[in-house]
Every structure is written in structure tokens, then in C-alpha cells.
Amino acid sequence: MAEDRETRLKRLRMRSMRRGTKEMDILLMRYADARLTALDAAGLDAYEALLAENDQDLYQWISGQQPAPAVHAALVADIAATAARG
């Protein structure tokens, strides 16, 4: 059975806040709270793919220590901008 949008949003929020590192919990929850409900299905797919990445890699990409892979670059830039706004 297909997952409805509301269930998917709840699942992605939970995955955003239970990452394994506190830094990523904070950054991704800030983004999830600000942007998740506005994302279309393709945007949610991209965010879910990003959540499958390793926390250490994600932190380096979002903090600008390493460039994000092209497939994630736009989303990582949006997360970094959202985090910077506080």
C-alpha cells in the first residue's frame, strides 16, 4: 500500500531529528520545519535520498567543508541557507 503524503512527511521529520549526531539533528530539523511541507513529490524524493547519506558527509557538505555531489548540491545549498537564517 502506498504511503500517503502526511505519513511521509511525519516519517521524514522523524528521520531528520534522529540522525545520530546532534549537529545534523539541529540542521535538518530546522530545514524540515521550514520547508518540508512546501516540497512536491520530487522534492521529497530528493530530500529522502539526501537523508540516506552519511551524517559526517552531510555535515561537511552543509558546512561548506566539502562540495556536495551534484545530485544533492541544490538541496544542500537550501539547507545551509535555511540553517544560516536560524
PDB file of C-alpha atoms in Angstrom:
ATOM      1  CA  MET A   1       0.000   0.000   0.000  1.00  0.00           C
ATOM      2  CA  ALA A   2       1.281   3.445  -0.892  1.00  0.00           C
ATOM      3  CA  GLU A   3       2.217   5.860   1.859  1.00  0.00           C
ATOM      4  CA  ASP A   4       0.053   8.999   1.992  1.00  0.00           C
ATOM      5  CA  ARG A   5       1.703  12.432   1.994  1.00  0.00           C
ATOM      6  CA  GLU A   6       1.040  13.192   5.667  1.00  0.00           C
ATOM      7  CA  THR A   7       2.574   9.897   6.784  1.00  0.00           C
ATOM      8  CA  ARG A   8       5.570  10.502   4.557  1.00  0.00           C
ATOM      9  CA  LEU A   9       6.089  13.996   5.997  1.00  0.00           C
ATOM     10  CA  LYS A  10       5.942  12.622   9.537  1.00  0.00           C
ATOM     11  CA  ARG A  11       8.437   9.887   8.672  1.00  0.00           C
ATOM     12  CA  LEU A  12      10.844  12.336   7.052  1.00  0.00           C
ATOM     13  CA  ARG A  13      10.594  14.703  10.035  1.00  0.00           C
ATOM     14  CA  MET A  14      11.424  11.818  12.355  1.00  0.00           C
ATOM     15  CA  ARG A  15      14.397  10.805  10.197  1.00  0.00           C
ATOM     16  CA  SER A  16      15.528  14.442  10.250  1.00  0.00           C
ATOM     17  CA  MET A  17      15.610  14.614  14.031  1.00  0.00           C
ATOM     18  CA  ARG A  18      17.028  11.168  14.806  1.00  0.00           C
ATOM     19  CA  ARG A  19      20.224  11.268  12.764  1.00  0.00           C
ATOM     20  CA  GLY A  20      22.873  10.131  15.167  1.00  0.00           C
ATOM     21  CA  THR A  21      24.707  13.418  15.567  1.00  0.00           C
ATOM     22  CA  LYS A  22      23.197  16.364  17.387  1.00  0.00           C
ATOM     23  CA  GLU A  23      24.538  18.819  14.807  1.00  0.00           C
ATOM     24  CA  MET A  24      22.691  17.105  11.984  1.00  0.00           C
ATOM     25  CA  ASP A  25      19.549  16.744  14.105  1.00  0.00           C
ATOM     26  CA  ILE A  26      19.500  20.516  14.578  1.00  0.00           C
ATOM     27  CA  LEU A  27      20.303  21.440  10.978  1.00  0.00           C
ATOM     28  CA  LEU A  28      17.888  19.002   9.380  1.00  0.00           C
ATOM     29  CA  MET A  29      15.028  19.659  11.787  1.00  0.00           C
ATOM     30  CA  ARG A  30      15.359  23.382  11.152  1.00  0.00           C
ATOM     31  CA  TYR A  31      15.097  22.664   7.435  1.00  0.00           C
ATOM     32  CA  ALA A  32      12.255  20.167   7.839  1.00  0.00           C
ATOM     33  CA  ASP A  33      10.239  22.624   9.919  1.00  0.00           C
ATOM     34  CA  ALA A  34      10.792  25.445   7.444  1.00  0.00           C
ATOM     35  CA  ARG A  35      10.481  23.684   4.103  1.00  0.00           C
ATOM     36  CA  LEU A  36       9.218  20.100   4.131  1.00  0.00           C
ATOM     37  CA  THR A  37       5.502  20.804   3.691  1.00  0.00           C
ATOM     38  CA  ALA A  38       6.193  23.011   0.649  1.00  0.00           C
ATOM     39  CA  LEU A  39       8.133  20.316  -1.229  1.00  0.00           C
ATOM     40  CA  ASP A  40       6.439  18.449  -4.048  1.00  0.00           C
ATOM     41  CA  ALA A  41       6.826  14.698  -4.511  1.00  0.00           C
ATOM     42  CA  ALA A  42      10.100  15.100  -6.434  1.00  0.00           C
ATOM     43  CA  GLY A  43      11.446  17.397  -3.720  1.00  0.00           C
ATOM     44  CA  LEU A  44      10.524  14.878  -1.044  1.00  0.00           C
ATOM     45  CA  ASP A  45      12.232  12.147  -3.075  1.00  0.00           C
ATOM     46  CA  ALA A  46      15.400  14.281  -3.244  1.00  0.00           C
ATOM     47  CA  TYR A  47      15.268  15.002   0.492  1.00  0.00           C
ATOM     48  CA  GLU A  48      14.762  11.333   1.288  1.00  0.00           C
ATOM     49  CA  ALA A  49      17.757  10.419  -0.892  1.00  0.00           C
ATOM     50  CA  LEU A  50      19.830  13.008   0.965  1.00  0.00           C
ATOM     51  CA  LEU A  51      18.791  11.517   4.311  1.00  0.00           C
ATOM     52  CA  ALA A  52      20.265   8.201   3.171  1.00  0.00           C
ATOM     53  CA  GLU A  53      23.731   9.800   3.133  1.00  0.00           C
ATOM     54  CA  ASN A  54      26.231   9.533   5.979  1.00  0.00           C
ATOM     55  CA  ASP A  55      25.984  12.232   8.689  1.00  0.00           C
ATOM     56  CA  GLN A  56      29.680  13.071   8.507  1.00  0.00           C
ATOM     57  CA  ASP A  57      29.420  13.671   4.754  1.00  0.00           C
ATOM     58  CA  LEU A  58      26.226  15.691   5.150  1.00  0.00           C
ATOM     59  CA  TYR A  59      27.781  17.904   7.796  1.00  0.00           C
ATOM     60  CA  GLN A  60      30.812  18.608   5.630  1.00  0.00           C
ATOM     61  CA  TRP A  61      28.614  19.475   2.658  1.00  0.00           C
ATOM     62  CA  ILE A  62      26.237  21.714   4.619  1.00  0.00           C
ATOM     63  CA  SER A  63      29.055  23.468   6.469  1.00  0.00           C
ATOM     64  CA  GLY A  64      30.935  24.039   3.208  1.00  0.00           C
ATOM     65  CA  GLN A  65      33.967  21.976   4.218  1.00  0.00           C
ATOM     66  CA  GLN A  66      33.488  19.766   1.154  1.00  0.00           C
ATOM     67  CA  PRO A  67      31.432  20.310  -2.006  1.00  0.00           C
ATOM     68  CA  ALA A  68      28.217  18.342  -2.187  1.00  0.00           C
ATOM     69  CA  PRO A  69      27.781  15.871  -5.038  1.00  0.00           C
ATOM     70  CA  ALA A  70      25.948  17.433  -7.982  1.00  0.00           C
ATOM     71  CA  VAL A  71      22.842  15.344  -7.333  1.00  0.00           C
ATOM     72  CA  HIS A  72      22.484  16.931  -3.867  1.00  0.00           C
ATOM     73  CA  ALA A  73      24.081  20.350  -4.440  1.00  0.00           C
ATOM     74  CA  ALA A  74      20.928  22.477  -4.767  1.00  0.00           C
ATOM     75  CA  LEU A  75      19.231  20.854  -1.782  1.00  0.00           C
ATOM     76  CA  VAL A  76      22.363  21.117   0.369  1.00  0.00           C
ATOM     77  CA  ALA A  77      22.632  24.821  -0.532  1.00  0.00           C
ATOM     78  CA  ASP A  78      18.997  25.350   0.501  1.00  0.00           C
ATOM     79  CA  ILE A  79      19.551  23.512   3.796  1.00  0.00           C
ATOM     80  CA  ALA A  80      22.674  25.578   4.504  1.00  0.00           C
ATOM     81  CA  ALA A  81      20.825  28.824   3.732  1.00  0.00           C
ATOM     82  CA  THR A  82      17.905  27.810   5.946  1.00  0.00           C
ATOM     83  CA  ALA A  83      20.269  26.885   8.790  1.00  0.00           C
ATOM     84  CA  ALA A  84      22.099  30.200   8.458  1.00  0.00           C
ATOM     85  CA  ARG A  85      18.832  32.122   8.878  1.00  0.00           C
ATOM     86  CA  GLY A  86      18.353  30.442  12.230  1.00  0.00           C
TER      87      GLY A  86
END
